[in-house]
GROMACS .gro file of C-alpha atoms in nm:
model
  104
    1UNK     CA    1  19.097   3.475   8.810
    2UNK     CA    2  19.311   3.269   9.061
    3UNK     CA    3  19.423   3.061   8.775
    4UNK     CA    4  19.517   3.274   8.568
    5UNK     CA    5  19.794   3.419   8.872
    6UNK     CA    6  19.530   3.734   8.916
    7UNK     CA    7  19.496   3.805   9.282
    8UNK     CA    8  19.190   3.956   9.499
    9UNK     CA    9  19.249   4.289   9.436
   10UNK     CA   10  19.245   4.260   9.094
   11UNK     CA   11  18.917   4.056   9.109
   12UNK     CA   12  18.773   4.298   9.291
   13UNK     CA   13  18.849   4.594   9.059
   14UNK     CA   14  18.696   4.380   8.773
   15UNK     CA   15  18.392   4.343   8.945
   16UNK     CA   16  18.371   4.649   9.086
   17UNK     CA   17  18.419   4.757   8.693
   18UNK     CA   18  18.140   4.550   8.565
   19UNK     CA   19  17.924   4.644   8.812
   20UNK     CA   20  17.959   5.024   8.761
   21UNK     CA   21  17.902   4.943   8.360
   22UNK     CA   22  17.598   4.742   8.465
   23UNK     CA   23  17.471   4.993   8.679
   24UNK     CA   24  17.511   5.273   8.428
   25UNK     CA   25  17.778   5.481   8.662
   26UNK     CA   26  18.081   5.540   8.475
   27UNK     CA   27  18.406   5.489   8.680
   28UNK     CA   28  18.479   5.890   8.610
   29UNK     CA   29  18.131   6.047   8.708
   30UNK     CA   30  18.149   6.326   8.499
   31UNK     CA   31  17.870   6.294   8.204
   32UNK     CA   32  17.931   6.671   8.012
   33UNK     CA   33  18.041   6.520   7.640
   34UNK     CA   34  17.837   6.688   7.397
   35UNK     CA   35  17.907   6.446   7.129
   36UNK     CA   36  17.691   6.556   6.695
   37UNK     CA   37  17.664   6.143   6.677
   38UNK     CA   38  17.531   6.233   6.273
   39UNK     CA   39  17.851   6.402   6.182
   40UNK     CA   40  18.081   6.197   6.400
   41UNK     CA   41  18.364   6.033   6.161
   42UNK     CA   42  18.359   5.637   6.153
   43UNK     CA   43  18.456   5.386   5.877
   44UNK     CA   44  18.243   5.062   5.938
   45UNK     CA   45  17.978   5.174   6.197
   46UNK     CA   46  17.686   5.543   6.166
   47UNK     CA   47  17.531   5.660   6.490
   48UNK     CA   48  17.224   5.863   6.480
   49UNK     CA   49  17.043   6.030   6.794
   50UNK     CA   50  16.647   5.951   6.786
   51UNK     CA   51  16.512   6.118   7.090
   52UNK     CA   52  16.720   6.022   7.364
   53UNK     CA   53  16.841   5.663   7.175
   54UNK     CA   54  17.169   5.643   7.023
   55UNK     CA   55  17.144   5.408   6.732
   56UNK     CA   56  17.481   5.217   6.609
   57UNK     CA   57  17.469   5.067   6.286
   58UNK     CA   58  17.677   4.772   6.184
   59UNK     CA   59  17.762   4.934   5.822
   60UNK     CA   60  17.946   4.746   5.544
   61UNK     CA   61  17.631   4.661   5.331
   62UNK     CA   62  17.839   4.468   5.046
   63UNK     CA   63  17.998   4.275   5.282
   64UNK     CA   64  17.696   4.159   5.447
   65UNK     CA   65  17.769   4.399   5.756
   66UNK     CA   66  18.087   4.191   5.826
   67UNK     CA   67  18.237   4.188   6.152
   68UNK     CA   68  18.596   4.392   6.161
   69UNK     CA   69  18.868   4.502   6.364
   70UNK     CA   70  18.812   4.892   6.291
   71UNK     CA   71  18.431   4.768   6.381
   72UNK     CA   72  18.526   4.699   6.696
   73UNK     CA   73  18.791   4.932   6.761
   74UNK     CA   74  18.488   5.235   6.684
   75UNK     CA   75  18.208   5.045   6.848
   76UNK     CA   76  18.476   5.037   7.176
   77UNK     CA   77  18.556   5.425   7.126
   78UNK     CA   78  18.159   5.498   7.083
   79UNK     CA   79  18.029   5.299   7.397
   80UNK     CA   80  18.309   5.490   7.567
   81UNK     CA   81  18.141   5.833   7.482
   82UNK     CA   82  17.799   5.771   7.450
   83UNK     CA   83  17.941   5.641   7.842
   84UNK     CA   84  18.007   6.013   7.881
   85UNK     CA   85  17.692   6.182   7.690
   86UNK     CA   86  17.438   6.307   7.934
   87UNK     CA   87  17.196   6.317   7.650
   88UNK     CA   88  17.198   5.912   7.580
   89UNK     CA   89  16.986   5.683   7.787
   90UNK     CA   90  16.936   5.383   7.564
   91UNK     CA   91  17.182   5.237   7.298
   92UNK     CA   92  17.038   4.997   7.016
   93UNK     CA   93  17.271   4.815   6.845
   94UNK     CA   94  17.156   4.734   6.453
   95UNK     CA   95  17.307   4.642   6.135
   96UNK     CA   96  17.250   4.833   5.835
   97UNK     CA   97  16.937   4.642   5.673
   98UNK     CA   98  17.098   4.679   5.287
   99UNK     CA   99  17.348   4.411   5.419
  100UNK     CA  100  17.093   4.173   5.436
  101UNK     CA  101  17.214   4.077   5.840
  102UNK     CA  102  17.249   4.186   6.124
  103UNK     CA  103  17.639   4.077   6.131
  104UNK     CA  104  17.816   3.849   5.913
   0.00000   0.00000   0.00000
């Protein structure tokens, strides 16, 4: 961080910030989304609930599940809520298996 002209406090916050992800405390506490993952509108990713798992599928079969900016942008905005969704424990990360890969 010094390199780059960051200085200790802003260290700090970033660890402090990976540290809360790692730990599984958001920086706000409050866990009350109720989030319908089925029904929730995405272009390149699905999300499904199976027991308390939320599954996120890579989805652009034709394209071999290729890697996008929209797929990032809506795997960023999902991790964010699921973040906030007292009803997910676990998130697995797939790709839809019609693609042929995980990723491409």
């Amino acid at each position: 961080f010094e390199r780059q002209g960051l200085g200790d406090s802003h260290c700090h916050a970033m660890s402090k910030q990976r540290l809360s992800f790692i730990s599984g405390e958001a920086l706000d506490p409050e866990r009350n989304a109720d989030i319908d993952w089925a029904s929730y509108d995405l272009q390149h990713i699905t999300c499904s609930m199976d027991d308390r798992v939320l599954v996120i599928q890579l989805s652009r079969p034709p394209q071999r599940n290729a890697w996008t900016e929209i797929m990032r942008n809506e795997l960023i905005e999902v991790i964010d809520l699921a973040q906030r969704d007292r009803k997910v424990r676990v998130i697995l990360l797939t790709g839809n298996p019609e693609g042929g890969a995980f990723c491409a």
